CSV table of C-alpha atoms and ligand atoms in Angstrom, one decimal:
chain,number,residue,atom,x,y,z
A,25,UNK,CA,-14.5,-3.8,-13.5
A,26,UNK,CA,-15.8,-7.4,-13.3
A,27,UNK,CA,-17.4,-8.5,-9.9
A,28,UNK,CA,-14.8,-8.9,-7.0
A,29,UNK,CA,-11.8,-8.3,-9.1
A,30,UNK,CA,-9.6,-8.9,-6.1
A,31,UNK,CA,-6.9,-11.1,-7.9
A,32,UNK,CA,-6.3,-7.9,-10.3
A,33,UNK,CA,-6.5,-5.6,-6.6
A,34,UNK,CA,-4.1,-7.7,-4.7
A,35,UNK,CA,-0.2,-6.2,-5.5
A,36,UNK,CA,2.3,-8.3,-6.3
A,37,UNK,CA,5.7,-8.0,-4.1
A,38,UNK,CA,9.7,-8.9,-4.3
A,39,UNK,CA,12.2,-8.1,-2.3
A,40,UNK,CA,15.8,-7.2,-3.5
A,41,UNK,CA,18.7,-7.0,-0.3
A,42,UNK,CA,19.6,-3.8,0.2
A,43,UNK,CA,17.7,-1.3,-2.2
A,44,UNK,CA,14.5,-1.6,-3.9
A,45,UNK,CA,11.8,0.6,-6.2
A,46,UNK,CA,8.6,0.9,-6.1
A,47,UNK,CA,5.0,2.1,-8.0
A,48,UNK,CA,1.9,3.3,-6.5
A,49,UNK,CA,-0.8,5.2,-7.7
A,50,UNK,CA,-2.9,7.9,-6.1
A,51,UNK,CA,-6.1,7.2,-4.7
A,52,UNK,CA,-9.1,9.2,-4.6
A,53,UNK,CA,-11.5,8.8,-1.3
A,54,UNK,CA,-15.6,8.2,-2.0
A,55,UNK,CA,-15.8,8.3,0.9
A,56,UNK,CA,-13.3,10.5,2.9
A,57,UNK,CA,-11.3,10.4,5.7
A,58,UNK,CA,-10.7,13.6,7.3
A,59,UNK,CA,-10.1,13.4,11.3
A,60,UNK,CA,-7.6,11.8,13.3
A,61,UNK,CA,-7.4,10.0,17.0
A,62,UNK,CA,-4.2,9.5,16.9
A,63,UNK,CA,-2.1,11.9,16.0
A,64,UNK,CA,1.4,10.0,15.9
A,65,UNK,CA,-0.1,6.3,15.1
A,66,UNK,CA,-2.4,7.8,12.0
A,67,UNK,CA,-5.3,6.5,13.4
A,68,UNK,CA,-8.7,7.8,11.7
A,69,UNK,CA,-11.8,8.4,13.1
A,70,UNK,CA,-13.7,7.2,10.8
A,71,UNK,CA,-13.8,4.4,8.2
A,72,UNK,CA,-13.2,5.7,4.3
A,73,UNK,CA,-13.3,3.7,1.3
A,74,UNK,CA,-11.6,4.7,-2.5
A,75,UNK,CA,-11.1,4.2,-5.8
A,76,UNK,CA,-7.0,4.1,-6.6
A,77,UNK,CA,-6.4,5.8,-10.0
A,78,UNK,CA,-4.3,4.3,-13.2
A,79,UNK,CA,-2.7,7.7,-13.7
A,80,UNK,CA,0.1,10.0,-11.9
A,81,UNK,CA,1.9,7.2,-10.2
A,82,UNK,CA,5.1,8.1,-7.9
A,83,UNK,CA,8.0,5.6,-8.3
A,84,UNK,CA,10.7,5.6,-5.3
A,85,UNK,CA,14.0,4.0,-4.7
A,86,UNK,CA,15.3,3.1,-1.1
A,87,UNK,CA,18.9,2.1,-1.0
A,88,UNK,CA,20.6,1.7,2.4
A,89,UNK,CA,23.7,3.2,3.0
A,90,UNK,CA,25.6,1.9,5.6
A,91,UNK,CA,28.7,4.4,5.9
A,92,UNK,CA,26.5,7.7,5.9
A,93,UNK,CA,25.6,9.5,9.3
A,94,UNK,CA,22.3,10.7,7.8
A,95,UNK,CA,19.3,9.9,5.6
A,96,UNK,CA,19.2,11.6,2.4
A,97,UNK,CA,15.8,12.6,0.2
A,98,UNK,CA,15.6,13.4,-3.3
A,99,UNK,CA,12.3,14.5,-4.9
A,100,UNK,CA,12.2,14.3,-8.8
A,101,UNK,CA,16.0,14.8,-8.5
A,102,UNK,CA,16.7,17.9,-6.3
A,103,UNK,CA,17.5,17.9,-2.3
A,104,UNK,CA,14.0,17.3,-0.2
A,105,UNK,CA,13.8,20.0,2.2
A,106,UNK,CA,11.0,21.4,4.6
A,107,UNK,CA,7.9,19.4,5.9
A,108,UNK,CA,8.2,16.9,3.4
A,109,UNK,CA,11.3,16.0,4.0
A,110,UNK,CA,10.9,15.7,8.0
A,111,UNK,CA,8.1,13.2,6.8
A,112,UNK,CA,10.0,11.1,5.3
A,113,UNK,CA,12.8,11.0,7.7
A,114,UNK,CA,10.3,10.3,10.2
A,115,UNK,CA,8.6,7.6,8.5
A,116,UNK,CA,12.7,5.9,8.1
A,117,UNK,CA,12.4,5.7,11.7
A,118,UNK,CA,9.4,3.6,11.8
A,119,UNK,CA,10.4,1.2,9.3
A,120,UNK,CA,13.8,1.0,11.2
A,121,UNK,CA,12.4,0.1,14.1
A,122,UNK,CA,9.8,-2.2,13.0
A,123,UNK,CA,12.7,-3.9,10.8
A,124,UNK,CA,14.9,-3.2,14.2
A,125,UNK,CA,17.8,-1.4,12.0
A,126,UNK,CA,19.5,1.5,12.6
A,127,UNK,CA,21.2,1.6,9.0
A,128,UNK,CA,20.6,5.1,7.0
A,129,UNK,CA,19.0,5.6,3.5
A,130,UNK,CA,18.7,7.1,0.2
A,131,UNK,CA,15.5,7.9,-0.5
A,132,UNK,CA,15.1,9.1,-4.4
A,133,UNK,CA,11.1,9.8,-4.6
A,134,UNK,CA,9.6,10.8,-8.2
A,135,UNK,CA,6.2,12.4,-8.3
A,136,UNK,CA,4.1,12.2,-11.7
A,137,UNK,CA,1.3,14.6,-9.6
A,138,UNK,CA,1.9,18.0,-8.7
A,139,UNK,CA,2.6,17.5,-5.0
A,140,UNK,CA,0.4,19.0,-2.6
A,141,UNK,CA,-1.8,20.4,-4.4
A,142,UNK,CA,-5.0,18.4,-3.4
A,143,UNK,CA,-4.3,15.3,-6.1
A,144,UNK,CA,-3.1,12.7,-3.4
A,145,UNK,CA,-0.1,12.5,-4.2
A,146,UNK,CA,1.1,11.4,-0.1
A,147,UNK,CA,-1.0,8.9,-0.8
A,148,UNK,CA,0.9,7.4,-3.5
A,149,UNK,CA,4.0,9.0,-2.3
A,150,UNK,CA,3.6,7.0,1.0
A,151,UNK,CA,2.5,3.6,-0.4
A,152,UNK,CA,5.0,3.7,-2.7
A,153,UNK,CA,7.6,4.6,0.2
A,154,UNK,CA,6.4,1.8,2.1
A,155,UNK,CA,6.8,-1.0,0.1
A,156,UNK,CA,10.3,0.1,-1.6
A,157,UNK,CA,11.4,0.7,2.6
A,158,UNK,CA,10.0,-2.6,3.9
A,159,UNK,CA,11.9,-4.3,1.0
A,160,UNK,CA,15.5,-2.2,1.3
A,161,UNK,CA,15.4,-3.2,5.0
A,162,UNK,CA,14.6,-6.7,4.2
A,163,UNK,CA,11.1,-6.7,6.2
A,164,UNK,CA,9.0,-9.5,5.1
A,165,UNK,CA,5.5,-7.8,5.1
A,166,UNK,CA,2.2,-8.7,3.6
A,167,UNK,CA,-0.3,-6.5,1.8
A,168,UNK,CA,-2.3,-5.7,5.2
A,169,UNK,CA,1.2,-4.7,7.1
A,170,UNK,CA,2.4,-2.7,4.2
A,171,UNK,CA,-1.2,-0.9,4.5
A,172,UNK,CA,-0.3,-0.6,8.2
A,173,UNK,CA,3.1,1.0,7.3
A,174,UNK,CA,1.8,3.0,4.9
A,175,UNK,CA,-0.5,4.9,7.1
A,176,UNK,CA,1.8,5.8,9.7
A,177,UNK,CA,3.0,8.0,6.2
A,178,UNK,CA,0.0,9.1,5.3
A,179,UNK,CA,-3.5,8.0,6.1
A,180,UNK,CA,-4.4,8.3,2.4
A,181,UNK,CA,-1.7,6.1,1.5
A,182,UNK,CA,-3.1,2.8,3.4
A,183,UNK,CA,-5.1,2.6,0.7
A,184,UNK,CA,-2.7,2.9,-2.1
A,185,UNK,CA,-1.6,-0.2,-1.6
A,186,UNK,CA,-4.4,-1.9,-3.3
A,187,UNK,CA,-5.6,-1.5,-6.5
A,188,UNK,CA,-9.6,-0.5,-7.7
A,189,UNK,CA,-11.8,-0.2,-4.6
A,190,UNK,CA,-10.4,-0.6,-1.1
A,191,UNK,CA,-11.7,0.5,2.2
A,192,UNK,CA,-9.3,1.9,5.1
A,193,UNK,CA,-11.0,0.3,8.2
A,194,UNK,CA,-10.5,2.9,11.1
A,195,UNK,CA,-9.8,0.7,13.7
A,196,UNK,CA,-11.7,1.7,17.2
A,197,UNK,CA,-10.0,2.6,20.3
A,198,UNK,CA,-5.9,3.7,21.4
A,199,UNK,CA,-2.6,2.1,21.6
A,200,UNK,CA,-1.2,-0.8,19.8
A,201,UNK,CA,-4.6,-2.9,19.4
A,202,UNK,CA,-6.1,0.0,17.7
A,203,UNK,CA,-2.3,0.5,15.7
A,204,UNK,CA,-3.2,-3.6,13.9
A,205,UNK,CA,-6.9,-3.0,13.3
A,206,UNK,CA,-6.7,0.1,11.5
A,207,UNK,CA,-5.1,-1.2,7.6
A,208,UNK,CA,-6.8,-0.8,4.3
A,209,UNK,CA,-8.1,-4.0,1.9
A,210,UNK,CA,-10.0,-4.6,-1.2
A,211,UNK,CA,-13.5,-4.1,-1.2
A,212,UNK,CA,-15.9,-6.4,-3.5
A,213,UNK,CA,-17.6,-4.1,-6.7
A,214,UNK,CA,-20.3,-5.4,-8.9
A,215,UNK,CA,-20.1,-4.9,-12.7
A,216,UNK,CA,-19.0,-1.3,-12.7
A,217,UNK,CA,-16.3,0.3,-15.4
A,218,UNK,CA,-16.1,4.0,-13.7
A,219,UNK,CA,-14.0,7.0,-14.7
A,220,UNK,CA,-12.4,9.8,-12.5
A,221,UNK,CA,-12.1,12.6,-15.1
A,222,UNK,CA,-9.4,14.7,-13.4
A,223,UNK,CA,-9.9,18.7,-13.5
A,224,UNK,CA,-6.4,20.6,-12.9
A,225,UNK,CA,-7.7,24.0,-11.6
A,226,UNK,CA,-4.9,25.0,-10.0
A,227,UNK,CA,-1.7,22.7,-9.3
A,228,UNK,CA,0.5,24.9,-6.7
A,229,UNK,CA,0.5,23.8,-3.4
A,230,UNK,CA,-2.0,24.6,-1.2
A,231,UNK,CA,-1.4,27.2,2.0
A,232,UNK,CA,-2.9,24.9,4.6
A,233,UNK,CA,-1.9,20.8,4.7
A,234,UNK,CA,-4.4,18.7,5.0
A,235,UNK,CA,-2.6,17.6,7.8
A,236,UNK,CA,-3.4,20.5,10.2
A,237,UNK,CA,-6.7,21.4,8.4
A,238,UNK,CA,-8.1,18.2,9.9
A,239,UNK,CA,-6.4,18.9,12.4
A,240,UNK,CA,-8.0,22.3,13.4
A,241,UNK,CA,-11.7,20.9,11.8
A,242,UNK,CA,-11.7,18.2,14.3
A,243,UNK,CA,-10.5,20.4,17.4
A,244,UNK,CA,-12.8,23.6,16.5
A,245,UNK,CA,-15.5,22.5,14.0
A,246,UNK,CA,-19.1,22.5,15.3
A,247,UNK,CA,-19.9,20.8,12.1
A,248,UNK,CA,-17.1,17.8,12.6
A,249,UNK,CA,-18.8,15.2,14.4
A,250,UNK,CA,-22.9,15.2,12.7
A,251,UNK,CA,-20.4,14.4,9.5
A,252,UNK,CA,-18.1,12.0,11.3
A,253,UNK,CA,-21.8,10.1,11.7
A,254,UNK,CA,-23.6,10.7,8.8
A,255,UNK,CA,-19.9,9.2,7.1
A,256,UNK,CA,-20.6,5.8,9.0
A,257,UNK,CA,-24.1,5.7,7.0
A,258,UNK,CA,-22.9,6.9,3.7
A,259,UNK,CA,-20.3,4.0,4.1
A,260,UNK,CA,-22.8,1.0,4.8
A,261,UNK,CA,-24.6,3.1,1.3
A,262,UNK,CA,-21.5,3.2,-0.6
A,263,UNK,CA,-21.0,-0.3,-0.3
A,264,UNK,CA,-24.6,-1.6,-1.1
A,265,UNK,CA,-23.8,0.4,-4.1
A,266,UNK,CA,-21.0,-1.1,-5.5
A,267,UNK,CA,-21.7,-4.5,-5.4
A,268,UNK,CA,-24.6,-3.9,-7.1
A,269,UNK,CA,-22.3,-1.7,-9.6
A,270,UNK,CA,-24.9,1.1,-9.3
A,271,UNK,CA,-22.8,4.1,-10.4
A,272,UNK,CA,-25.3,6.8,-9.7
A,273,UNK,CA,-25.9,5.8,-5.9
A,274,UNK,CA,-22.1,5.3,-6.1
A,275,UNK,CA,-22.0,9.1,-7.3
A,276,UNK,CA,-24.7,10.8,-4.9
A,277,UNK,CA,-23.3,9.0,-2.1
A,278,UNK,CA,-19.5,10.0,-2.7
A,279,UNK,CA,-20.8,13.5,-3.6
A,280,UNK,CA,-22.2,14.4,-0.5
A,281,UNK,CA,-20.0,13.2,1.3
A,282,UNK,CA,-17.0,15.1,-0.1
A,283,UNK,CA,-19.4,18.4,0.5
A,284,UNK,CA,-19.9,17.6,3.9
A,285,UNK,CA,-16.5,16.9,4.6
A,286,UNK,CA,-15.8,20.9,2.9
A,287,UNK,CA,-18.7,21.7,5.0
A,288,UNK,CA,-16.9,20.8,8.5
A,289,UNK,CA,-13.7,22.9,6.9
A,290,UNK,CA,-15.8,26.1,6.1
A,291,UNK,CA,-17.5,25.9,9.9
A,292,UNK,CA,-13.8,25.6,11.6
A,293,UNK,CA,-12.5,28.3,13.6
A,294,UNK,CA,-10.7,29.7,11.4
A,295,UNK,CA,-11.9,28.2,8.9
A,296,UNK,CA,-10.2,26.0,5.8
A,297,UNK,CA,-11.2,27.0,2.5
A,298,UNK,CA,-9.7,24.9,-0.5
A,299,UNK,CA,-12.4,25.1,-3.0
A,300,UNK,CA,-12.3,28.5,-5.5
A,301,UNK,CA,-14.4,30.2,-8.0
A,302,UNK,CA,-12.9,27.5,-11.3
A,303,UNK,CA,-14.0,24.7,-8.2
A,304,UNK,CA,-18.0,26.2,-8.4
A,305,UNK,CA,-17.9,26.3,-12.4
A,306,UNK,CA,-16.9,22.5,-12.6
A,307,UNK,CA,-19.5,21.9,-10.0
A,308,UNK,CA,-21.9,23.3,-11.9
A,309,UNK,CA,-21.2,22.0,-14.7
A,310,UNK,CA,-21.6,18.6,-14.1
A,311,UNK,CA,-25.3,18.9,-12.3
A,312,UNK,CA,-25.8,20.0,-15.7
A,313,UNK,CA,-24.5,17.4,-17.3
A,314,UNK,CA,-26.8,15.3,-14.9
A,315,UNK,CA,-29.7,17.1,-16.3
A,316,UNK,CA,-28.9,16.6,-19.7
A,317,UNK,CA,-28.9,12.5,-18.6
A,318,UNK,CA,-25.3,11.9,-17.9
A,319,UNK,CA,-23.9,10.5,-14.9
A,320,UNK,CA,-21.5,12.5,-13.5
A,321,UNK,CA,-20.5,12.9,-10.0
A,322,UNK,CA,-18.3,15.5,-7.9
A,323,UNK,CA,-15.8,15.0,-5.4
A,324,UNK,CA,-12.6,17.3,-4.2
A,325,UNK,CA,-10.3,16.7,-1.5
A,326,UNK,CA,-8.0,19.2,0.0
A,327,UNK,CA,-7.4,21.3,-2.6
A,328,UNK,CA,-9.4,22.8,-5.7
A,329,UNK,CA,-9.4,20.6,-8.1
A,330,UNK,CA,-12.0,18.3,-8.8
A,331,UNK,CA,-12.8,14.6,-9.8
A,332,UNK,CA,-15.5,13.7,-11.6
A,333,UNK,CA,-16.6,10.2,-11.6
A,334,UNK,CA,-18.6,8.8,-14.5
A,335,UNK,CA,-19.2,5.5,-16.5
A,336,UNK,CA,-16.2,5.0,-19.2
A,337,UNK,CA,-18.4,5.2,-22.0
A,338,UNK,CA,-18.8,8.8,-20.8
A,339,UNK,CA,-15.3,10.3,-19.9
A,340,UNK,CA,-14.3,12.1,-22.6
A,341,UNK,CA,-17.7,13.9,-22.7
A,342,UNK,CA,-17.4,15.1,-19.4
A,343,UNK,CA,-13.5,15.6,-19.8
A,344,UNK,CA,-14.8,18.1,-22.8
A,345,UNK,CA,-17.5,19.4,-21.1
A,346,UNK,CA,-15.5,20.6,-17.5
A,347,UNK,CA,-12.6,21.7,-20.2
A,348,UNK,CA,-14.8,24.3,-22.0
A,349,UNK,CA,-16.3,25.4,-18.9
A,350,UNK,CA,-13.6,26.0,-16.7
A,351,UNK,CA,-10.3,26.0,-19.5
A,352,UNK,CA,-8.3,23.8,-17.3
A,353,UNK,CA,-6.0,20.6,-18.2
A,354,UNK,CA,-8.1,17.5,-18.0
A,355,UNK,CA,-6.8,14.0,-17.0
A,356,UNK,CA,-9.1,10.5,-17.6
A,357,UNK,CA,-8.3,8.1,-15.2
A,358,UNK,CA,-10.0,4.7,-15.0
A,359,UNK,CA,-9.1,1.9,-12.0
A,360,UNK,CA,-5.7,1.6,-11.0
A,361,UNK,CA,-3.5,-1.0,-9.6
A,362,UNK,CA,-1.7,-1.8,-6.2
A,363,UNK,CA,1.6,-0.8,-5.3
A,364,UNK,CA,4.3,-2.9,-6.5
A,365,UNK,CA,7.8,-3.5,-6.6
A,366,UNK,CA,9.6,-2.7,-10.2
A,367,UNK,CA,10.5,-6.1,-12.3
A,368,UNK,CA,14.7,-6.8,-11.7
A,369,UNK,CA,14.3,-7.1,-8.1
A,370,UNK,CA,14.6,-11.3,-6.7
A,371,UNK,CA,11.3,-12.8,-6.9
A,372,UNK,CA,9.7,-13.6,-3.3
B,24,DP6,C1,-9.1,15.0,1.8
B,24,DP6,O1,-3.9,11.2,4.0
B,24,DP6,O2,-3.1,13.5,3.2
B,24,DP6,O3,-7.7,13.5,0.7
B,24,DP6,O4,-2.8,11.3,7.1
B,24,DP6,O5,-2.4,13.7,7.6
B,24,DP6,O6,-1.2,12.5,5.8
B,24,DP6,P1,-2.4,12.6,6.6
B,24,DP6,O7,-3.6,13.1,5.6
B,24,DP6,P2,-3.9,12.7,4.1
B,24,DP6,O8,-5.4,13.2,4.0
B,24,DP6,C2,-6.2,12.9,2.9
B,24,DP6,C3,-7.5,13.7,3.1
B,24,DP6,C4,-8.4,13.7,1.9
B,24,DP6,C5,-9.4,12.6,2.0
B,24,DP6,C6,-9.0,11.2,1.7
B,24,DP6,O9,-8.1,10.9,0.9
B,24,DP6,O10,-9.6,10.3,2.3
């Protein structure tokens, strides 16, 4: 990616009256957010920055529908139900009364990730939500309100809205001050063409949401607030880095961080385990491709499977390697773009 790509980063939107689709793409955190302030606004407690990913995008139609009593959800075709579902109906309301509507919806959400399984999929599931919402109810937003919107979603999903590097700025403080300073935006890389080589160890959904395993890390977690700190440090690194497109601090930094943040999970009470025995082969097998010269980085989220970030050049050597070690599907992914709306709608 060329330095400061931001034109390529910054989405693109329309609006259509009435109903509207949108595309986003997952994102996956260098440096992670994992710890809330604020339960209901979505507000982190600490700053995280990622890279959004050119693969397993979610593409969601709102249409409003003034005669019906209720919201309807459809993901990948069939009736939402459960915690998902509430989510979604949830996140209606806010973009109701932001757009001060009280009109109900049809939401039609498709998923190209296996959801909940650890691959951000709320992430793109939200960002996508957000924008094709804002547009059905005729809200006029720009790229930092959509992020806003977004967020009260899914934290994760702040960040979808832009494409290749973006940071999610936490915001300090309560209430509705704190609600504006917390949005995601593009963040400036030097001359860097990475790869997040996607192992699939396991793709059912996992028993505890990241939701309430943050949740329970931050409220029992001895270990919770020396990586809260260290995260602030590893941020100021992480960005240093980039600009100066150096993918092997990029890598060390992101890497440690993402085994803290499993750190403060193992020390809760009781404690959050997502990472398994296929996790600990693909770990070690890329420190060995380090040793054998290659640069290749870990990083998992909440969930088992891990991402591997490299330079280009290297991907499918890696995707080879963590596929003969751990005989698991294995996706490439380079930078993706920003949410967008789908071509068709009335150009803004
Ligand atoms: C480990 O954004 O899914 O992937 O805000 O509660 O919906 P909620 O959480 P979510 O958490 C993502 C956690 C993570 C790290 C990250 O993406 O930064």
């Amino acid at each position: 990616m060329a330095t400061a790509d931001l034109d390529a980063a910054q989405p693109c939107f329309h609006s259509v009256e009435g109903a509207a689709t949108a595309v986003a793409h997952p994102n996956i955190a260098l440096i992670k957010y994992w710890g809330k302030r604020d339960e209901r606004l979505v507000l982190p407690r600490t700053d995280s920055l990622s890279m959004t990913l050119d693969v397993f995008p979610t593409t969601t139609t709102v249409r409003l529908a003034p005669a019906a009593e209720a919201d309807e959800v459809f993901f990948n075709g069939a009736p939402g139900v459960g915690e998902a579902r509430k989510r979604i109906l949830s996140f209606l309301d806010v973009v109701r009364e932001t757009a001060g509507q009280r009109e109900r919806a049809v939401v039609d959400t498709r998923n190209t990730v296996p959801t909940g399984a650890g691959l951000a999929s709320s992430a793109s599931g939200f960002a996508a939500l957000a924008v094709a919402a804002a547009a059905a109810f005729g809200l006029d937003l720009d790229v930092t309100e959509l992020s806003r919107l977004a967020r009260r979603g899914s934290g994760s999903a702040s960040r979808s809205i832009f494409g290749g590097f973006a940071i999610w700025h936490a915001g300090r403080g309560l209430g509705p001050a704190a609600d504006l300073a917390s949005f995601a935006e593009p963040v400036s890389v030097g001359d860097l063409d990475p790869a997040l080589v996607v192992a699939l160890l396991n793709t059912g959904p996992k028993a505890v949401s990241s939701r309430r395993a943050m949740q329970r890390t931050v409220d029992t977690s001895p270990l919770y607030r020396p990586w809260a700190d260290s995260s602030t440090a590893d941020l100021a690194a992480m960005r240093e880095a980039l600009v100066k497109g150096d993918l092997d601090s990029v890598g060390e930094i992101a890497e440690r961080n993402a085994l803290g943040m499993h750190a403060t999970m193992l020390a809760a009470r009781p404690a959050v385990r997502y990472l398994s025995p296929a996790t600990l082969t693909v770990l070690d097998t890329v420190t060995q491709l380090r040793r054998d010269g290659v640069s290749a980085y870990s990083t998992m989220d909440a969930g088992p499977n891990v991402k591997v970030l490299c330079h280009r050049r290297d991907a499918s050597q890696v995707a080879d390697a963590v596929r003969s070690a751990a005989s698991c599907q294995v996706v490439i992914s380079g930078c993706g773009p920003g949410a967008s709306l789908q071509s068709g709608a009335l150009q803004r």
